[in-house]
mmCIF file of C-alpha atoms in Angstrom:
data_model
loop_
_atom_site.group_PDB
_atom_site.id
_atom_site.type_symbol
_atom_site.label_atom_id
_atom_site.label_comp_id
_atom_site.label_asym_id
_atom_site.label_seq_id
_atom_site.Cartn_x
_atom_site.Cartn_y
_atom_site.Cartn_z
ATOM 1 C CA MET F 6 -21.142 18.983 1.969
ATOM 2 C CA ARG F 7 -24.920 18.794 2.969
ATOM 3 C CA THR F 8 -26.067 21.739 5.614
ATOM 4 C CA GLN F 9 -29.266 21.028 7.821
ATOM 5 C CA TRP F 10 -32.626 23.573 7.030
ATOM 6 C CA SER F 11 -33.265 25.832 9.515
ATOM 7 C CA PRO F 12 -36.707 28.099 9.366
ATOM 8 C CA SER F 13 -34.198 31.400 9.848
ATOM 9 C CA ALA F 14 -32.384 30.782 7.097
ATOM 10 C CA ALA F 15 -32.171 33.541 4.633
ATOM 11 C CA PRO F 16 -34.009 32.389 1.374
ATOM 12 C CA VAL F 17 -31.099 31.126 -1.108
ATOM 13 C CA THR F 18 -31.101 32.665 -4.869
ATOM 14 C CA PRO F 19 -31.467 30.106 -7.515
ATOM 15 C CA LEU F 20 -28.190 28.973 -9.144
ATOM 16 C CA SER F 21 -27.007 30.038 -12.543
ATOM 17 C CA PRO F 22 -26.361 27.385 -14.842
ATOM 18 C CA LEU F 23 -23.101 26.275 -14.915
ATOM 19 C CA HIS F 24 -20.763 26.656 -17.902
ATOM 20 C CA PRO F 25 -19.162 23.560 -19.480
ATOM 21 C CA ASP F 26 -15.693 24.397 -18.244
ATOM 22 C CA ASP F 27 -17.066 25.009 -14.854
ATOM 23 C CA ARG F 28 -18.054 21.532 -14.291
ATOM 24 C CA HIS F 29 -17.069 18.695 -11.932
ATOM 25 C CA PRO F 30 -14.174 16.801 -13.777
ATOM 26 C CA CYS F 31 -16.177 13.347 -13.248
ATOM 27 C CA ALA F 32 -18.756 15.353 -15.329
ATOM 28 C CA LEU F 33 -17.036 16.005 -18.386
ATOM 29 C CA GLY F 34 -16.799 12.291 -19.524
ATOM 30 C CA PRO F 35 -15.202 8.913 -18.720
ATOM 31 C CA MET F 36 -12.058 8.507 -16.697
ATOM 32 C CA ASP F 37 -8.972 7.468 -17.632
ATOM 33 C CA PRO F 38 -8.598 4.338 -15.263
ATOM 34 C CA LEU F 39 -5.313 4.546 -14.069
ATOM 35 C CA ARG F 40 -5.965 8.619 -13.015
ATOM 36 C CA ARG F 41 -5.746 8.519 -8.830
ATOM 37 C CA SER F 42 -8.102 11.100 -7.291
ATOM 38 C CA PRO F 43 -5.978 13.097 -4.523
ATOM 39 C CA SER F 44 -5.940 10.543 -1.324
ATOM 40 C CA PRO F 45 -8.440 10.580 1.463
ATOM 41 C CA CYS F 46 -6.350 11.577 3.882
ATOM 42 C CA THR F 47 -5.016 14.970 2.005
ATOM 43 C CA SER F 48 -7.022 18.388 2.463
ATOM 44 C CA ARG F 49 -10.771 18.706 1.142
ATOM 45 C CA PRO F 50 -11.569 21.063 -1.294
ATOM 46 C CA PRO F 51 -12.922 24.302 -0.168
ATOM 47 C CA SER F 52 -16.665 24.830 0.584
ATOM 48 C CA PRO F 53 -19.011 25.034 -2.710
ATOM 49 C CA ARG F 54 -20.429 27.698 -1.004
ATOM 50 C CA THR F 55 -16.986 30.166 -1.727
ATOM 51 C CA PRO F 56 -17.455 32.269 -4.619
ATOM 52 C CA PRO F 57 -15.428 32.465 -7.283
ATOM 53 C CA CYS F 58 -13.219 35.344 -8.035
ATOM 54 C CA GLU F 59 -13.335 36.831 -11.278
ATOM 55 C CA MET F 60 -10.098 37.090 -12.891
ATOM 56 C CA LEU F 61 -9.646 40.131 -15.349
ATOM 57 C CA GLY F 62 -6.426 38.649 -16.761
ATOM 58 C CA HIS F 63 -4.012 35.646 -16.784
ATOM 59 C CA VAL F 64 -2.010 35.315 -13.747
ATOM 60 C CA GLY F 65 -0.191 32.070 -14.088
ATOM 61 C CA ILE F 66 -1.699 30.101 -11.333
ATOM 62 C CA GLU F 67 -1.209 26.945 -13.760
ATOM 63 C CA ALA F 68 2.565 27.435 -12.649
ATOM 64 C CA VAL F 69 2.554 26.057 -9.533
ATOM 65 C CA LEU F 70 2.233 22.716 -10.761
ATOM 66 C CA GLU F 71 5.385 22.999 -12.792
ATOM 67 C CA GLN F 72 6.939 24.394 -9.433
ATOM 68 C CA LEU F 73 6.132 21.122 -8.122
ATOM 69 C CA LYS F 74 7.272 18.820 -10.436
ATOM 70 C CA ILE F 75 10.423 20.473 -10.495
ATOM 71 C CA LYS F 76 11.067 20.457 -6.703
ATOM 72 C CA ALA F 77 10.245 16.661 -6.462
ATOM 73 C CA MET F 78 12.250 15.888 -9.356
ATOM 74 C CA LYS F 79 15.189 16.861 -7.104
ATOM 75 C CA MET F 80 14.310 15.837 -3.853
ATOM 76 C CA GLY F 81 13.372 12.397 -5.708
ATOM 77 C CA PHE F 82 10.875 9.900 -4.037
ATOM 78 C CA GLU F 83 10.874 7.183 -1.515
ATOM 79 C CA PHE F 84 9.419 4.041 -1.663
ATOM 80 C CA ASN F 85 9.639 0.852 0.927
ATOM 81 C CA ILE F 86 7.946 -2.639 0.201
ATOM 82 C CA MET F 87 8.203 -5.617 2.229
ATOM 83 C CA VAL F 88 7.882 -9.290 0.892
ATOM 84 C CA VAL F 89 6.391 -11.961 3.418
ATOM 85 C CA GLY F 90 5.910 -15.505 2.923
ATOM 86 C CA GLN F 91 7.721 -19.360 3.130
ATOM 87 C CA SER F 92 10.543 -19.860 1.714
ATOM 88 C CA GLY F 93 10.576 -21.108 -2.434
ATOM 89 C CA LEU F 94 7.526 -18.912 -3.344
ATOM 90 C CA GLY F 95 9.916 -16.675 -5.702
ATOM 91 C CA LYS F 96 9.552 -13.685 -3.706
ATOM 92 C CA SER F 97 13.324 -12.176 -4.395
ATOM 93 C CA THR F 98 12.361 -12.878 -8.087
ATOM 94 C CA MET F 99 9.279 -11.193 -7.602
ATOM 95 C CA VAL F 100 10.852 -8.282 -6.669
ATOM 96 C CA ASN F 101 13.504 -8.227 -9.516
ATOM 97 C CA THR F 102 10.756 -8.738 -12.281
ATOM 98 C CA LEU F 103 8.574 -5.868 -10.767
ATOM 99 C CA PHE F 104 11.304 -3.046 -10.630
ATOM 100 C CA LYS F 105 13.490 -5.143 -13.656
ATOM 101 C CA SER F 106 16.472 -5.072 -11.813
ATOM 102 C CA LYS F 107 18.680 -6.911 -9.835
ATOM 103 C CA MET F 108 17.333 -6.390 -6.331
ATOM 104 C CA TRP F 109 18.168 -9.414 -4.952
ATOM 105 C CA LYS F 110 20.097 -12.373 -5.735
ATOM 106 C CA SER F 111 17.821 -15.654 -5.217
ATOM 107 C CA THR F 112 19.558 -18.686 -3.894
ATOM 108 C CA LEU F 113 18.129 -21.800 -5.343
ATOM 109 C CA PRO F 114 17.322 -25.081 -2.945
ATOM 110 C CA GLY F 115 19.349 -27.678 -2.211
ATOM 111 C CA LEU F 116 23.034 -25.784 -2.699
ATOM 112 C CA GLY F 117 24.202 -26.173 0.537
ATOM 113 C CA VAL F 118 22.545 -22.959 2.263
ATOM 114 C CA PRO F 119 21.095 -23.702 5.538
ATOM 115 C CA MET F 120 17.569 -23.110 6.615
ATOM 116 C CA PRO F 121 17.477 -20.002 9.066
ATOM 117 C CA GLN F 122 16.418 -21.354 12.391
ATOM 118 C CA THR F 123 14.535 -18.135 13.316
ATOM 119 C CA LEU F 124 12.936 -15.211 11.190
ATOM 120 C CA GLN F 125 15.821 -12.761 9.969
ATOM 121 C CA LEU F 126 14.877 -9.536 8.393
ATOM 122 C CA GLN F 127 16.644 -8.633 5.505
ATOM 123 C CA SER F 128 16.840 -5.279 4.026
ATOM 124 C CA VAL F 129 18.503 -4.223 0.759
ATOM 125 C CA THR F 130 18.445 -0.491 -0.944
ATOM 126 C CA HIS F 131 18.574 0.741 -4.324
ATOM 127 C CA ILE F 132 18.680 3.940 -6.227
ATOM 128 C CA ILE F 133 16.286 3.238 -9.432
ATOM 129 C CA GLU F 134 16.558 5.948 -12.197
ATOM 130 C CA GLU F 135 14.056 6.384 -15.212
ATOM 131 C CA ASN F 136 13.365 9.081 -17.531
ATOM 132 C CA SER F 137 15.635 11.674 -14.872
ATOM 133 C CA VAL F 138 13.034 10.361 -12.635
ATOM 134 C CA LYS F 139 14.886 8.899 -8.939
ATOM 135 C CA LEU F 140 13.041 6.086 -6.730
ATOM 136 C CA LYS F 141 14.655 5.160 -3.155
ATOM 137 C CA LEU F 142 13.619 1.529 -3.217
ATOM 138 C CA THR F 143 14.224 -0.002 -0.272
ATOM 139 C CA VAL F 144 12.904 -3.977 0.046
ATOM 140 C CA THR F 145 12.707 -5.667 3.056
ATOM 141 C CA ASP F 146 12.878 -9.820 2.969
ATOM 142 C CA THR F 147 11.340 -11.992 5.556
ATOM 143 C CA PRO F 148 13.244 -15.514 5.124
ATOM 144 C CA GLY F 149 12.369 -18.624 7.037
ATOM 145 C CA PHE F 150 8.773 -17.280 7.922
ATOM 146 C CA GLY F 151 6.472 -20.085 8.691
ATOM 147 C CA ASP F 152 9.365 -22.489 8.144
ATOM 148 C CA GLN F 153 9.270 -23.961 11.329
ATOM 149 C CA ILE F 154 7.890 -26.822 12.967
ATOM 150 C CA ASN F 155 6.678 -24.175 15.747
ATOM 151 C CA ASN F 156 5.349 -21.507 14.105
ATOM 152 C CA ASP F 157 3.700 -19.836 17.172
ATOM 153 C CA LYS F 158 4.183 -15.845 16.962
ATOM 154 C CA CYS F 159 6.644 -15.967 14.497
ATOM 155 C CA TRP F 160 5.130 -12.773 13.301
ATOM 156 C CA ASP F 161 6.291 -10.489 16.130
ATOM 157 C CA PRO F 162 9.458 -9.884 14.460
ATOM 158 C CA ILE F 163 7.800 -8.350 11.367
ATOM 159 C CA LEU F 164 5.324 -6.287 13.265
ATOM 160 C CA GLY F 165 8.086 -5.444 15.827
ATOM 161 C CA TYR F 166 10.019 -4.336 12.256
ATOM 162 C CA ILE F 167 7.503 -2.287 11.270
ATOM 163 C CA ASN F 168 6.257 -0.662 14.503
ATOM 164 C CA GLY F 169 10.183 0.085 14.743
ATOM 165 C CA GLN F 170 9.976 2.082 11.943
ATOM 166 C CA TYR F 171 7.483 4.367 13.167
ATOM 167 C CA GLU F 172 9.148 4.588 16.387
ATOM 168 C CA ARG F 173 12.464 5.891 14.606
ATOM 169 C CA TYR F 174 10.210 8.523 12.260
ATOM 170 C CA LEU F 175 8.404 9.659 15.466
ATOM 171 C CA GLN F 176 11.603 9.877 17.358
ATOM 172 C CA GLU F 177 12.933 12.105 14.458
ATOM 173 C CA GLU F 178 9.627 14.345 14.486
ATOM 174 C CA ILE F 179 9.191 15.001 18.101
ATOM 175 C CA LEU F 180 12.739 16.957 18.369
ATOM 176 C CA ILE F 181 12.502 20.573 18.956
ATOM 177 C CA THR F 182 15.147 21.419 16.383
ATOM 178 C CA ARG F 183 14.418 18.228 13.652
ATOM 179 C CA GLN F 184 15.580 17.986 10.132
ATOM 180 C CA ARG F 185 14.497 19.796 7.143
ATOM 181 C CA HIS F 186 13.767 16.211 5.453
ATOM 182 C CA ILE F 187 13.231 13.137 8.084
ATOM 183 C CA PRO F 188 14.202 9.579 6.050
ATOM 184 C CA ASP F 189 11.412 7.734 5.787
ATOM 185 C CA THR F 190 12.047 4.354 6.229
ATOM 186 C CA ARG F 191 8.698 3.052 7.171
ATOM 187 C CA VAL F 192 6.917 0.319 5.334
ATOM 188 C CA HIS F 193 4.371 1.643 3.065
ATOM 189 C CA CYS F 194 3.362 -1.770 1.564
ATOM 190 C CA CYS F 195 3.422 -5.570 2.534
ATOM 191 C CA VAL F 196 3.129 -7.998 -0.232
ATOM 192 C CA TYR F 197 2.189 -11.240 1.013
ATOM 193 C CA PHE F 198 2.671 -14.615 -0.673
ATOM 194 C CA VAL F 199 -0.220 -16.946 -0.316
ATOM 195 C CA PRO F 200 1.183 -20.481 -0.935
ATOM 196 C CA PRO F 201 -0.946 -22.131 -4.014
ATOM 197 C CA THR F 202 -2.603 -24.678 -2.341
ATOM 198 C CA GLY F 203 -5.494 -24.841 -3.770
ATOM 199 C CA HIS F 204 -7.649 -25.109 -0.800
ATOM 200 C CA CYS F 205 -7.939 -22.070 1.606
ATOM 201 C CA LEU F 206 -5.670 -19.760 4.029
ATOM 202 C CA ARG F 207 -4.311 -21.889 6.594
ATOM 203 C CA PRO F 208 -4.739 -20.483 10.237
ATOM 204 C CA LEU F 209 -1.341 -19.075 10.213
ATOM 205 C CA ASP F 210 -2.283 -16.659 7.280
ATOM 206 C CA ILE F 211 -5.188 -15.816 9.107
ATOM 207 C CA GLU F 212 -3.575 -14.991 12.241
ATOM 208 C CA PHE F 213 -1.110 -12.798 10.624
ATOM 209 C CA LEU F 214 -2.832 -11.068 8.677
ATOM 210 C CA GLN F 215 -5.761 -10.089 11.156
ATOM 211 C CA ARG F 216 -2.485 -8.067 12.555
ATOM 212 C CA LEU F 217 -0.622 -7.282 9.951
ATOM 213 C CA CYS F 218 -3.603 -5.164 8.308
ATOM 214 C CA ARG F 219 -3.895 -3.025 11.326
ATOM 215 C CA THR F 220 -0.252 -1.692 10.947
ATOM 216 C CA VAL F 221 0.462 -1.512 7.139
ATOM 217 C CA ASN F 222 -0.958 -1.798 3.997
ATOM 218 C CA VAL F 223 -1.272 -5.565 2.653
ATOM 219 C CA VAL F 224 -1.877 -6.744 -0.776
ATOM 220 C CA PRO F 225 -1.696 -10.445 -1.116
ATOM 221 C CA VAL F 226 -0.881 -12.553 -3.888
ATOM 222 C CA ILE F 227 -0.972 -15.876 -4.931
ATOM 223 C CA ALA F 228 2.832 -16.864 -5.481
ATOM 224 C CA ARG F 229 3.455 -19.715 -8.135
ATOM 225 C CA ALA F 230 0.076 -19.499 -9.804
ATOM 226 C CA ASP F 231 1.469 -21.322 -12.978
ATOM 227 C CA SER F 232 1.488 -24.460 -10.879
ATOM 228 C CA LEU F 233 -2.863 -24.036 -10.516
ATOM 229 C CA THR F 234 -4.997 -24.629 -13.781
ATOM 230 C CA ILE F 235 -7.371 -21.158 -14.414
ATOM 231 C CA GLU F 236 -9.968 -22.734 -12.763
ATOM 232 C CA GLU F 237 -8.486 -23.726 -9.946
ATOM 233 C CA ARG F 238 -6.553 -20.398 -9.941
ATOM 234 C CA GLU F 239 -10.193 -18.653 -9.953
ATOM 235 C CA ALA F 240 -12.030 -21.250 -7.085
ATOM 236 C CA PHE F 241 -8.748 -20.132 -5.109
ATOM 237 C CA ARG F 242 -9.135 -16.809 -5.292
ATOM 238 C CA ARG F 243 -12.946 -17.044 -4.578
ATOM 239 C CA ARG F 244 -12.104 -19.255 -1.157
ATOM 240 C CA ILE F 245 -9.632 -16.493 -0.073
ATOM 241 C CA GLN F 246 -11.370 -13.722 -0.803
ATOM 242 C CA HIS F 247 -14.173 -15.728 1.445
ATOM 243 C CA ASP F 248 -11.627 -16.028 4.128
ATOM 244 C CA LEU F 249 -10.906 -12.811 4.348
ATOM 245 C CA ARG F 250 -14.297 -11.191 4.495
ATOM 246 C CA ALA F 251 -15.188 -14.155 7.237
ATOM 247 C CA HIS F 252 -12.263 -12.646 9.328
ATOM 248 C CA CYS F 253 -12.667 -9.132 8.785
ATOM 249 C CA ILE F 254 -9.565 -8.613 7.386
ATOM 250 C CA GLU F 255 -9.277 -5.021 5.289
ATOM 251 C CA VAL F 256 -6.274 -5.546 2.292
ATOM 252 C CA TYR F 257 -5.626 -2.780 0.621
ATOM 253 C CA PRO F 258 -7.490 -0.652 -0.897
ATOM 254 C CA GLN F 259 -9.777 -0.292 1.784
ATOM 255 C CA LYS F 260 -13.352 0.584 0.900
ATOM 256 C CA CYS F 261 -13.612 3.136 3.431
ATOM 257 C CA PHE F 262 -10.326 5.461 1.512
ATOM 258 C CA ASP F 263 -12.907 5.218 -1.108
ATOM 259 C CA GLU F 264 -13.977 8.952 -1.506
ATOM 260 C CA ASP F 265 -15.664 9.163 -4.928
ATOM 261 C CA ILE F 266 -17.010 7.694 -7.754
ATOM 262 C CA SER F 267 -13.667 7.699 -9.698
ATOM 263 C CA ASP F 268 -12.331 5.890 -6.680
ATOM 264 C CA ARG F 269 -14.684 3.578 -6.242
ATOM 265 C CA ILE F 270 -14.843 2.000 -9.864
ATOM 266 C CA LEU F 271 -11.464 1.697 -9.738
ATOM 267 C CA ASN F 272 -11.011 0.131 -6.662
ATOM 268 C CA SER F 273 -13.585 -2.387 -7.265
ATOM 269 C CA LYS F 274 -12.353 -3.584 -10.051
ATOM 270 C CA ILE F 275 -8.987 -4.281 -8.011
ATOM 271 C CA ARG F 276 -10.349 -5.836 -4.808
ATOM 272 C CA ASP F 277 -12.734 -7.941 -7.450
ATOM 273 C CA ARG F 278 -8.964 -9.517 -8.409
ATOM 274 C CA ILE F 279 -7.278 -9.769 -4.912
ATOM 275 C CA PRO F 280 -5.625 -11.435 -5.036
ATOM 276 C CA PHE F 281 -3.548 -11.451 -7.843
ATOM 277 C CA ALA F 282 -2.110 -14.443 -9.318
ATOM 278 C CA VAL F 283 1.450 -13.901 -9.866
ATOM 279 C CA VAL F 284 4.067 -15.686 -11.974
ATOM 280 C CA GLY F 285 7.770 -14.264 -11.246
ATOM 281 C CA ALA F 286 10.909 -14.259 -13.975
ATOM 282 C CA ASP F 287 13.859 -12.423 -14.081
ATOM 283 C CA GLN F 288 15.072 -14.370 -17.478
ATOM 284 C CA GLU F 289 14.240 -12.880 -21.417
ATOM 285 C CA HIS F 290 13.394 -15.655 -23.997
ATOM 286 C CA LEU F 291 12.534 -15.007 -27.605
ATOM 287 C CA VAL F 292 8.780 -15.415 -28.354
ATOM 288 C CA ASN F 293 7.642 -14.889 -31.937
ATOM 289 C CA GLY F 294 10.696 -12.762 -32.716
ATOM 290 C CA ARG F 295 10.571 -10.657 -29.620
ATOM 291 C CA CYS F 296 12.113 -10.879 -25.905
ATOM 292 C CA VAL F 297 9.870 -11.048 -23.500
ATOM 293 C CA LEU F 298 10.605 -11.647 -19.424
ATOM 294 C CA GLY F 299 9.149 -15.266 -18.558
ATOM 295 C CA ARG F 300 9.432 -19.122 -17.335
ATOM 296 C CA LYS F 301 10.821 -21.770 -19.851
ATOM 297 C CA THR F 302 9.167 -24.759 -19.059
ATOM 298 C CA LYS F 303 8.902 -28.099 -21.529
ATOM 299 C CA TRP F 304 5.579 -27.135 -22.664
ATOM 300 C CA GLY F 305 6.010 -23.596 -23.666
ATOM 301 C CA ILE F 306 7.020 -20.063 -22.074
ATOM 302 C CA ILE F 307 5.145 -18.355 -19.149
ATOM 303 C CA GLU F 308 4.876 -14.465 -19.837
ATOM 304 C CA VAL F 309 5.021 -12.479 -16.818
ATOM 305 C CA GLU F 310 3.734 -9.511 -18.744
ATOM 306 C CA ASN F 311 0.947 -11.602 -20.446
ATOM 307 C CA MET F 312 -2.072 -11.193 -18.957
ATOM 308 C CA ALA F 313 -3.749 -14.549 -20.242
ATOM 309 C CA HIS F 314 -0.783 -16.423 -18.300
ATOM 310 C CA CYS F 315 -0.793 -14.548 -15.351
ATOM 311 C CA GLU F 316 -1.592 -11.286 -13.445
ATOM 312 C CA PHE F 317 1.527 -9.692 -12.597
ATOM 313 C CA PRO F 318 0.352 -6.841 -14.466
ATOM 314 C CA LEU F 319 -2.185 -5.901 -12.194
ATOM 315 C CA LEU F 320 0.185 -6.078 -9.291
ATOM 316 C CA ARG F 321 2.805 -3.729 -11.213
ATOM 317 C CA ASP F 322 -0.020 -1.281 -12.287
ATOM 318 C CA LEU F 323 -1.335 -1.245 -8.213
ATOM 319 C CA LEU F 324 2.189 -0.507 -6.279
ATOM 320 C CA ILE F 325 3.705 1.718 -9.057
ATOM 321 C CA ARG F 326 1.566 3.293 -11.766
ATOM 322 C CA SER F 327 -1.401 3.951 -10.091
ATOM 323 C CA HIS F 328 -1.452 3.886 -6.261
ATOM 324 C CA LEU F 329 2.023 4.065 -5.223
ATOM 325 C CA GLN F 330 1.638 7.899 -3.821
ATOM 326 C CA ASP F 331 -1.631 6.664 -2.114
ATOM 327 C CA LEU F 332 -0.282 3.831 -0.790
ATOM 328 C CA LYS F 333 2.360 6.281 1.035
ATOM 329 C CA ASP F 334 -0.025 9.060 1.656
ATOM 330 C CA ILE F 335 -2.076 6.584 4.099
ATOM 331 C CA THR F 336 1.123 5.087 5.415
ATOM 332 C CA HIS F 337 1.631 8.297 6.544
ATOM 333 C CA ASN F 338 -2.132 9.969 7.670
ATOM 334 C CA VAL F 339 -3.317 6.453 9.210
ATOM 335 C CA HIS F 340 -1.266 3.847 10.050
ATOM 336 C CA TYR F 341 2.039 5.954 11.330
ATOM 337 C CA GLU F 342 -1.007 8.610 12.950
ATOM 338 C CA ASN F 343 -2.678 5.626 14.425
ATOM 339 C CA TYR F 344 0.848 4.950 16.103
ATOM 340 C CA ARG F 345 1.817 8.001 16.907
ATOM 341 C CA VAL F 346 -1.477 8.702 18.835
ATOM 342 C CA PHE F 347 -0.886 5.397 20.351
ATOM 343 C CA ARG F 348 2.756 6.180 21.625
ATOM 344 C CA LEU F 349 1.419 9.641 22.760
ATOM 345 C CA ASN F 350 -1.224 8.569 25.051
ATOM 346 C CA GLN F 351 1.071 5.665 26.233
ATOM 347 C CA SER F 352 3.814 8.262 27.206
ATOM 348 C CA HIS F 353 1.187 9.658 30.094
ATOM 349 C CA ALA F 354 3.037 13.110 29.501
ATOM 350 C CA LEU F 355 1.665 16.708 28.634
ATOM 351 C CA PRO F 356 3.390 18.753 26.033
ATOM 352 C CA ARG F 357 5.155 21.135 28.064
ATOM 353 C CA GLY F 358 5.026 23.833 25.513
ATOM 354 C CA PRO F 359 5.163 24.715 21.629
ATOM 355 C CA GLY F 360 7.041 22.342 20.494
ATOM 356 C CA TRP F 361 7.794 20.010 23.162
ATOM 357 C CA VAL F 362 6.795 16.502 23.713
ATOM 358 C CA ASN F 363 8.344 14.033 26.727
ATOM 359 C CA LEU F 364 7.856 10.846 25.281
ATOM 360 C CA ALA F 365 9.067 8.239 26.932
ATOM 361 C CA PRO F 366 10.728 4.821 25.586
ATOM 362 C CA ALA F 367 9.167 2.618 23.234
ATOM 363 C CA PRO F 368 8.064 -0.669 25.527
ATOM 364 C CA ALA F 369 9.997 -3.715 23.799
ATOM 365 C CA ASP F 370 6.659 -5.010 22.692
ATOM 366 C CA LEU F 371 4.776 -3.280 20.582
ATOM 367 C CA THR F 372 3.359 -5.698 18.491
ATOM 368 C CA ALA F 373 -0.366 -6.158 19.647
ATOM 369 C CA THR F 374 -1.728 -2.653 19.706
ATOM 370 C CA PRO F 375 -5.398 -3.228 18.177
ATOM 371 C CA GLY F 376 -6.891 -0.038 19.632
ATOM 372 C CA PRO F 377 -5.758 2.624 17.044
ATOM 373 C CA TRP F 378 -7.118 0.410 14.308
ATOM 374 C CA LYS F 379 -10.646 1.174 16.144
ATOM 375 C CA VAL F 380 -9.746 4.853 16.175
ATOM 376 C CA ARG F 381 -8.755 5.543 12.445
ATOM 377 C CA TRP F 382 -12.093 3.641 11.314
ATOM 378 C CA GLN F 383 -14.479 5.713 13.781
ATOM 379 C CA ALA F 384 -12.623 9.018 12.411
ATOM 380 C CA HIS F 385 -13.834 8.395 8.955
ATOM 381 C CA ASP F 386 -17.527 9.974 8.007
ATOM 382 C CA SER F 387 -20.693 7.499 9.463
ATOM 383 C CA SER F 388 -22.156 7.284 5.559
ATOM 384 C CA ASP F 389 -18.769 4.883 4.836
ATOM 385 C CA GLU F 390 -19.419 1.407 5.169
ATOM 386 C CA GLU F 391 -18.312 0.022 8.660
ATOM 387 C CA CYS F 392 -14.892 -2.288 8.212
#
């Protein structure tokens, strides 16, 4: 924390050298690349001026971590993910590969399944348990997106669904007598599948991403990356990154949320690789005496968990192993908070007392709400980069 010096300020006594155990964690040595620092939306540490209290013996404060772990294990965790992209890009297969379970039953084209005439959103919820950790996973698919001849405003049902989940949570939150645990159906992450054209982002992709990134965390990926050579894949990635910068599309992780040096180092590596070139497969094959997930072709087997073949491990680590809680924190403290402020201002009604909010019904069209996004960026420290 920076403080301005004034002539009337009392003289400052020099600080004694820090004991090695009292130094900042960043000064103790290199950090684990998968270790996440506290979310930028959570409470900040106490002021450095707060003097440490001298303890005369062991109290057991560290037991709080075990208490939080036990409570979290009992309640379980919730994670809601949306996949968006044209038909035939392997969205269902990618979700099955990501969680190593049959979340969706993919339908092969040309088997008499009629193509949807309009965009239809489909959600499925499963309970996944691993080492006594339960995860309530909800996956929302968007079949029919971008498949029509006229794709004008084809993103409205998607944005309406995302805002509808915010509205549902808000209506539960403003009740005087509300539930102890409000069910969280808000979309925490949207994985956007870019067709492997090898050229650049299409106008449809740009228009949709500009609207989508204001409402939800967006992670773009290059679908079916095995259809491109390594050189074509890297050139395609550079063109997409240029289009994102040129059109001010901020995908996750955003630079404005890098709170400390460890965040900057980790997220900079991720931003350099986005969009990830991924390949999905839900069948195992025998390779050199071991079973691997992959796609079998007449040239060989493409291993989805082999970094030499595709970047699926990077996507899995981002969504599950390193940034899952951060995705939820940003959804609650940034995107949902923007929607909440927008709706409360829109209601034109002041609170009538403690715990009372007179909120008008949500309008039918909530897809174009760019205002809260600007408010959110301005709420950060002025020293951060402008987005």
